[in-house]
Short mmCIF file of C-alpha atoms in Angstrom, two decimals:
data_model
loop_
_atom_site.label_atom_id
_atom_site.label_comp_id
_atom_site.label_asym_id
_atom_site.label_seq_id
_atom_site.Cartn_x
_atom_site.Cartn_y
_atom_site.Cartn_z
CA UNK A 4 -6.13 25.17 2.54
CA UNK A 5 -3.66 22.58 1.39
CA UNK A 6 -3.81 22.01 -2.44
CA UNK A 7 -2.39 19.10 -3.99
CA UNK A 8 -0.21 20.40 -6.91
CA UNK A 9 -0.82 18.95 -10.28
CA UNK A 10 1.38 18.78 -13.69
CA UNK A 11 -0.02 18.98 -17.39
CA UNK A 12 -3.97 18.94 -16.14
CA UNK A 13 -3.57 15.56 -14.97
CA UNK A 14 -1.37 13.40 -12.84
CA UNK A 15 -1.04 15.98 -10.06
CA UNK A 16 -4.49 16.59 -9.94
CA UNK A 17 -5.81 18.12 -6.39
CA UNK A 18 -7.58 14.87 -6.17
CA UNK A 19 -11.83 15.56 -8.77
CA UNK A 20 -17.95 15.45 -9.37
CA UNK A 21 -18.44 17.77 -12.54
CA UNK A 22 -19.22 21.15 -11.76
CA UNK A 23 -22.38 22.83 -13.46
CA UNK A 24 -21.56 23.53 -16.95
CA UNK A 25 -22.53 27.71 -17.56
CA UNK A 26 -24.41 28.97 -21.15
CA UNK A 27 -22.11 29.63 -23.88
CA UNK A 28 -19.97 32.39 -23.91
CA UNK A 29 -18.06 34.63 -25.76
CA UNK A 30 -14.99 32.69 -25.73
CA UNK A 31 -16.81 29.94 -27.80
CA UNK A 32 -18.05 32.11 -30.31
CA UNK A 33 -14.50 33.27 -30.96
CA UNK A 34 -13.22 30.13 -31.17
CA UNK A 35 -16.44 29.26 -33.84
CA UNK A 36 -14.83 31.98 -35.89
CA UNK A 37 -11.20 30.92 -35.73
CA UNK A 38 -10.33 29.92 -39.84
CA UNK A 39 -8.23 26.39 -40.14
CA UNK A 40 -4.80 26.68 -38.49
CA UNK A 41 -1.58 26.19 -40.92
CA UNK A 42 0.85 23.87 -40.02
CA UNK A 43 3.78 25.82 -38.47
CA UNK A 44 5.94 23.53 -36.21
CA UNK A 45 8.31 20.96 -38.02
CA UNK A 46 5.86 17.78 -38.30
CA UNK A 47 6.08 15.25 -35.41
CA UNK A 48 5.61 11.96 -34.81
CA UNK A 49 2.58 11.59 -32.46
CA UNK A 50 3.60 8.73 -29.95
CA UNK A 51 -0.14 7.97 -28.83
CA UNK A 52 -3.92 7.53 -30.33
CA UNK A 53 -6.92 7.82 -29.89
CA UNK A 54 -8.33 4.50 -26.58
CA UNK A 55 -4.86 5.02 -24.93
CA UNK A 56 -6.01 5.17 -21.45
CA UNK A 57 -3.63 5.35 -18.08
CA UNK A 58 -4.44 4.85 -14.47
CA UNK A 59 -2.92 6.13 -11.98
CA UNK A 60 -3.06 6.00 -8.09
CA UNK A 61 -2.23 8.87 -6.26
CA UNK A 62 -0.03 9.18 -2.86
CA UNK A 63 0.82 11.58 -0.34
CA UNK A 64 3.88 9.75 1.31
CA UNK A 65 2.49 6.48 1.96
CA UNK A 66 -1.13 7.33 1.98
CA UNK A 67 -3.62 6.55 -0.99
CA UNK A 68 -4.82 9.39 -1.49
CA UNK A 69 -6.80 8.64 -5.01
CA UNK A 70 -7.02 7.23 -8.62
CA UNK A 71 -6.34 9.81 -12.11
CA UNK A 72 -6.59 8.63 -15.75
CA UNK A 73 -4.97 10.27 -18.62
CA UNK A 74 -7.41 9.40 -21.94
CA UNK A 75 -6.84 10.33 -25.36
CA UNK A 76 -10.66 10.36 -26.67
CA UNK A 77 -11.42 10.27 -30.48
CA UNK A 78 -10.20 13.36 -32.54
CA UNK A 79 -12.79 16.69 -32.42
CA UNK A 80 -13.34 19.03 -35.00
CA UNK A 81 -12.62 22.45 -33.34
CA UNK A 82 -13.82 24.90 -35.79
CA UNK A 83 -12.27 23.75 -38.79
CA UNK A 84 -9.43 22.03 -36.92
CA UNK A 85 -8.69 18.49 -36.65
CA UNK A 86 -7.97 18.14 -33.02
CA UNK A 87 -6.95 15.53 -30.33
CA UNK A 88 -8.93 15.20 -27.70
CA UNK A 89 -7.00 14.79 -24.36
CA UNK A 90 -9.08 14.13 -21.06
CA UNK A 91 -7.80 13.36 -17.36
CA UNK A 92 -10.10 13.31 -14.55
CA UNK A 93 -9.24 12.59 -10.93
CA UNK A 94 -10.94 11.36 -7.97
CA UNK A 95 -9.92 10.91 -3.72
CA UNK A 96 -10.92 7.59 -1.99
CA UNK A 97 -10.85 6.35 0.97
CA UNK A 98 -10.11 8.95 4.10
CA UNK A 99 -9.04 11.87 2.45
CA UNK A 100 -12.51 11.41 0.56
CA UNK A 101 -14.20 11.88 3.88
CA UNK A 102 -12.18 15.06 5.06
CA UNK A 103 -11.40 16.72 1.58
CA UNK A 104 -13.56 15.29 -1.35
CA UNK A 105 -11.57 16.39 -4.51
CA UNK A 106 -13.19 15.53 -8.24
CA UNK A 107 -11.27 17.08 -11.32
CA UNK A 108 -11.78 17.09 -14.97
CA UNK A 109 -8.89 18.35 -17.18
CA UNK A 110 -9.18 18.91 -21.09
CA UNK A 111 -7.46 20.04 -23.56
CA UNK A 112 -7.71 20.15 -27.36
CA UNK A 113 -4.38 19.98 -29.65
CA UNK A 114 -4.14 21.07 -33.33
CA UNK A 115 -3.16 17.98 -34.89
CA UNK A 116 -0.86 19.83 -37.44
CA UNK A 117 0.61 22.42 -35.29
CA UNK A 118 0.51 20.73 -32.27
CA UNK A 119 -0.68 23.84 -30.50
CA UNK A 120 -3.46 24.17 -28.08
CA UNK A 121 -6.61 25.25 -29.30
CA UNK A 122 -9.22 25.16 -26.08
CA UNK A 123 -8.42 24.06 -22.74
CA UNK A 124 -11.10 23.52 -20.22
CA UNK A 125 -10.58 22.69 -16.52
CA UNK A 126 -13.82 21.37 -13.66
CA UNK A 127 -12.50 20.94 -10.14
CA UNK A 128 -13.87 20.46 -6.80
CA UNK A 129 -12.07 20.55 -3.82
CA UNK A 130 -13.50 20.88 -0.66
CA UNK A 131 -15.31 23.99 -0.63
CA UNK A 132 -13.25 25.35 -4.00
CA UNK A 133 -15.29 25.23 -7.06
CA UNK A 134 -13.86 25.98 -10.32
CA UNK A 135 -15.09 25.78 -14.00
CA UNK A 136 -12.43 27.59 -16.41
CA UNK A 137 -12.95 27.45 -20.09
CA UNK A 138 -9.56 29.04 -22.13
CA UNK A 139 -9.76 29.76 -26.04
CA UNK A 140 -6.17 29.88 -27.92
CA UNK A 141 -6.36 31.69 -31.14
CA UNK A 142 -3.49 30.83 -32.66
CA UNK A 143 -4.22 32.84 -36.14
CA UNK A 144 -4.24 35.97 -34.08
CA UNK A 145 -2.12 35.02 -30.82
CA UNK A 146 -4.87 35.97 -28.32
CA UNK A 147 -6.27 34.30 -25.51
CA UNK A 148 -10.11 34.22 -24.42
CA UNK A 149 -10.88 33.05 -20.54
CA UNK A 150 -13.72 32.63 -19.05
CA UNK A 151 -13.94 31.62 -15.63
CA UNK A 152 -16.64 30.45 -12.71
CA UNK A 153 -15.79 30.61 -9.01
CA UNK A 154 -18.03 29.30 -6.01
CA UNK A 155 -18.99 32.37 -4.13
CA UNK A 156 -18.39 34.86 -6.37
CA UNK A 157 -21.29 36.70 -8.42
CA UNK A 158 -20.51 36.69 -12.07
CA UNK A 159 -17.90 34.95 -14.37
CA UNK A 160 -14.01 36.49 -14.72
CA UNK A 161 -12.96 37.13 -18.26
CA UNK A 162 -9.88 38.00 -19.68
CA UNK A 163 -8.00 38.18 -22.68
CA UNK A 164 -4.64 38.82 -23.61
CA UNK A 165 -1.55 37.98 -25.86
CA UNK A 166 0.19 34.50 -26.75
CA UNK A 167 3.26 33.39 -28.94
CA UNK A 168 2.75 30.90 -31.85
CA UNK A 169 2.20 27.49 -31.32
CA UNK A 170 1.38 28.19 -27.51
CA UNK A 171 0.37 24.86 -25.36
CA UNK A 172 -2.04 24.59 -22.12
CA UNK A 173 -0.23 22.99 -18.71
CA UNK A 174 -2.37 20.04 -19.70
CA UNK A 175 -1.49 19.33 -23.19
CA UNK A 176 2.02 20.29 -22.12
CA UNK A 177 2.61 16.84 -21.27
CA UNK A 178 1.67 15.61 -24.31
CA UNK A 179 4.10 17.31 -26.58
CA UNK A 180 6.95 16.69 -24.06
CA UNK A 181 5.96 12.67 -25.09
CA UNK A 182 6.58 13.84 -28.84
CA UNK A 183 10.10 14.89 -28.43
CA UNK A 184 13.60 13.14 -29.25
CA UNK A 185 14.08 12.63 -25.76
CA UNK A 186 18.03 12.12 -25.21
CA UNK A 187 20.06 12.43 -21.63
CA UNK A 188 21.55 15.66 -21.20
CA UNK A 189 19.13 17.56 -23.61
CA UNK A 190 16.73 20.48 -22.78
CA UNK A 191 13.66 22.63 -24.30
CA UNK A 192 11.52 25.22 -23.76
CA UNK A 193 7.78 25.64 -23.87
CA UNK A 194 5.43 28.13 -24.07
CA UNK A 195 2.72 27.53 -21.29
CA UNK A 196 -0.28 29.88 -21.16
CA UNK A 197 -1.79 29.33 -17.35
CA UNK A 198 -4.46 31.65 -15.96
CA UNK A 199 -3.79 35.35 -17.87
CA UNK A 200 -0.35 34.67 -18.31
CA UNK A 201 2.38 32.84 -20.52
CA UNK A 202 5.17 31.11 -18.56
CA UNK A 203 8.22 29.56 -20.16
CA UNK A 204 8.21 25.89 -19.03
CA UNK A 205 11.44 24.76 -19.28
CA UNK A 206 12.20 20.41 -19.56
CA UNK A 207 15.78 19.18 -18.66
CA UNK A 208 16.30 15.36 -19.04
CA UNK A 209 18.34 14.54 -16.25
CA UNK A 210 19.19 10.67 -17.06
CA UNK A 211 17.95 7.39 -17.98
CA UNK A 212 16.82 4.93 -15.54
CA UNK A 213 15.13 1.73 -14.83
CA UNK A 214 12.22 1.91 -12.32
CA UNK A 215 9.27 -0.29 -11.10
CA UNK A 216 5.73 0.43 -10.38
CA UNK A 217 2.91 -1.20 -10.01
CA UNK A 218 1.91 -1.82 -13.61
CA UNK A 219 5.80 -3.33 -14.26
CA UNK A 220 9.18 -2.42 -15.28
CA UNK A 221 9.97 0.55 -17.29
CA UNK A 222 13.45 1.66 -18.94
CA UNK A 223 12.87 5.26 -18.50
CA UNK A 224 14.32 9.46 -19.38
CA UNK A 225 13.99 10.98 -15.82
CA UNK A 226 12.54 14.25 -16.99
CA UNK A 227 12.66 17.85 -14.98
CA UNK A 228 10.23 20.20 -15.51
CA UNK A 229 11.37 23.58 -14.37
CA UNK A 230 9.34 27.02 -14.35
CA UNK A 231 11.33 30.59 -14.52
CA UNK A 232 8.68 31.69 -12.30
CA UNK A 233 6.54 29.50 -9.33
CA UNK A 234 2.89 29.24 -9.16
CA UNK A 235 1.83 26.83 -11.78
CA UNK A 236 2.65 23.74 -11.34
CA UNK A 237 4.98 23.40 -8.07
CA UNK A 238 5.76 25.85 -5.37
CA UNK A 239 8.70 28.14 -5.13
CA UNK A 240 11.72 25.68 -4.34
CA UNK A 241 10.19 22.43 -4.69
CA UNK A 242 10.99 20.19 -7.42
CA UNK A 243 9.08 18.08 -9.79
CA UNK A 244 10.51 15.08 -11.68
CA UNK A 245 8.44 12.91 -14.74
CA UNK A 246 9.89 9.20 -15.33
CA UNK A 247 8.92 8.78 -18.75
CA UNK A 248 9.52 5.50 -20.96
CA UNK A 249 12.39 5.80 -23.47
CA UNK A 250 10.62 4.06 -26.28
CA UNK A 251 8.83 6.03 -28.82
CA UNK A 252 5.51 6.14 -26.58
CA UNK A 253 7.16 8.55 -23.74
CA UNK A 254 4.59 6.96 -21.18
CA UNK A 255 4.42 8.66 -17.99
CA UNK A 256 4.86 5.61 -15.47
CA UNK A 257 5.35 7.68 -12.24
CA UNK A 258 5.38 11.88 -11.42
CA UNK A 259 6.65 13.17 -8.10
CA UNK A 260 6.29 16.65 -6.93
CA UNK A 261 7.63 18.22 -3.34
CA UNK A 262 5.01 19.76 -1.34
CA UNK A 263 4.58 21.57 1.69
CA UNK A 264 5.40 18.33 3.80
CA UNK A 265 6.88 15.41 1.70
CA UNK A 266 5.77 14.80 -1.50
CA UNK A 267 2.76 13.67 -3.93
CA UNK A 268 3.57 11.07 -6.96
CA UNK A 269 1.37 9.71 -9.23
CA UNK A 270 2.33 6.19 -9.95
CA UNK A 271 0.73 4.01 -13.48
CA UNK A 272 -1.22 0.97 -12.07
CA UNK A 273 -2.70 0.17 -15.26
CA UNK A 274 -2.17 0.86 -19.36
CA UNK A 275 -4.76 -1.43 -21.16
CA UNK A 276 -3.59 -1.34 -25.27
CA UNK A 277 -5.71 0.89 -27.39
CA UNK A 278 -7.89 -0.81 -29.81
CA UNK A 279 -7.42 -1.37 -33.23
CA UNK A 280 -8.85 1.37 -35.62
CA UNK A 281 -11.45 0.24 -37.89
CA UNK A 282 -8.83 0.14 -41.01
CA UNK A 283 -6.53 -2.28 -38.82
CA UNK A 284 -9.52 -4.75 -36.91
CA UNK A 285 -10.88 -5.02 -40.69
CA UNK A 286 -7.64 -6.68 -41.84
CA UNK A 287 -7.76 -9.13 -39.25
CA UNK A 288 -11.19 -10.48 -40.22
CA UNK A 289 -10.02 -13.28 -42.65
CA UNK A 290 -7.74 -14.47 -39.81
CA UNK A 291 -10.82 -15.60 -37.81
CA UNK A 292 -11.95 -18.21 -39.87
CA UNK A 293 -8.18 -19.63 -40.14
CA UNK A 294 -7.92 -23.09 -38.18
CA UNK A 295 -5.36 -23.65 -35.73
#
């Protein structure tokens, strides 16, 4: 089976109908108990809010192969935590619809103080390949709570098992990457916790160039994720690369990862403004009634 690799929960997506959602589980109720997180990294400026909302159309080569949307929904309160809610969900059209139907939903919640990942939740059908995975971070007592639903198989997989502080999901990955003093030449390291294990995810940004897609021009950081070990987000050898704007936003205007036989990019079609929060669109009632 030929699975479309995917980067930060969202713009690689294996192309994405909701599966069932199970009873609550145990990994809930621990993250019900979790107390309020304290703020540990450095505070950052977050470059996006609540309505932003990408599209994205997906190719194999030259073949459409789909549409994804990144979404940043209004803030949850996880447990005590004030959290961002990130969403992308994917979806194939056209003829790979009719061979391989893929439907995803990607989630992921993000301490708004820390910046850390509290709960990460993943729905994806492929084909035949069903898969509901719901991951708990505790990031009070660095342990990780997984629960996860496979087609075919008779019960639910748990696990549990160590993190570092201030640990991220592959999804909301991407969305601290966006947060960073993004300079040519420069290079980080993040913590990724992916199925029962933590990978360090490694970002080199390789140079600044000017590209075009379908929703425009963009001046943009040409960004290099790299993994110390394969599996997660691109196989063994291939590369992926992240165009990213260089203003303070970090948009992700096209992704392009090497697979088995050319490549799969996601390229931004659309990137309608947020709205105004309430405290902003109140201000501009008195300009209503202004004549021009």
């Amino acid at each position: 089976m030929i699975r479309w690799p995917f980067w930060a929960g969202g713009c690689f997506v294996a192309l994405a109908v909701l599966f069932a959602t199970p009873a609550p589980t145990a990994a809930d109720e621990a993250l019900a108990a979790l107390p309020p997180s304290q703020p540990i990294r450095p505070q950052i400026q977050i470059p996006f809010q609540e309505g932003e909302n990408f599209k994205f159309v997906i190719r194999w080569g030259a073949i459409t192969g789909g549409y994804s949307t990144l979404s940043v929904l209004e803030p949850d309160d996880v447990a005590g935590h004030k959290a961002l809610h990130l969403v992308s969900e994917a979806h194939s059209t056209g003829l790979v619809n009719t061979i391989y139907p893929v439907n995803d939903r990607n989630e992921a919640w993000l301490d708004t103080q820390a910046f850390s990942s509290l709960r990460y939740e993943k729905r994806i059908r492929e084909g035949k390949y069903h898969v509901h995975e719901i991951v708990v971070l505790d990031q009070v007592l660095h342990k990780f709570f997984r629960n996860e639903w496979r087609e075919g198989r008779p019960k639910p997989e748990w696990s549990e098992g160590p993190i570092p502080p201030n640990v991220l999901d592959i999804f909301g990955s991407l969305y601290y990457i966006r947060s960073m003093p993004l300079a040519v030449g420069k290079s980080f390291t993040i913590d990724v916790q992916s199925g029962e294990k933590v990978w360090p995810l490694v970002v080199n940004v390789k140079k600044r160039q000017r590209i075009k897609v379908k929703a425009g021009k963009f001046d943009c950081f040409l960004v290099e994720p790299i993994l110390r070990q394969p599996g997660i987000f691109i196989s063994k050898g291939k590369k992926m690369e992240v165009w990213m704007t260089a203003d303070e936003r970090h948009i992700p205007v096209l992704m392009r990862a090497e697979v088995f036989i050319g490549h799969v990019s996601a390229e931004l079609v659309s990137m309608p403004e947020p709205p105004l929060s309430s405290r902003f669109a109140s201000l501009l009632e008195p300009l209503k009634n202004i004549a021009h």
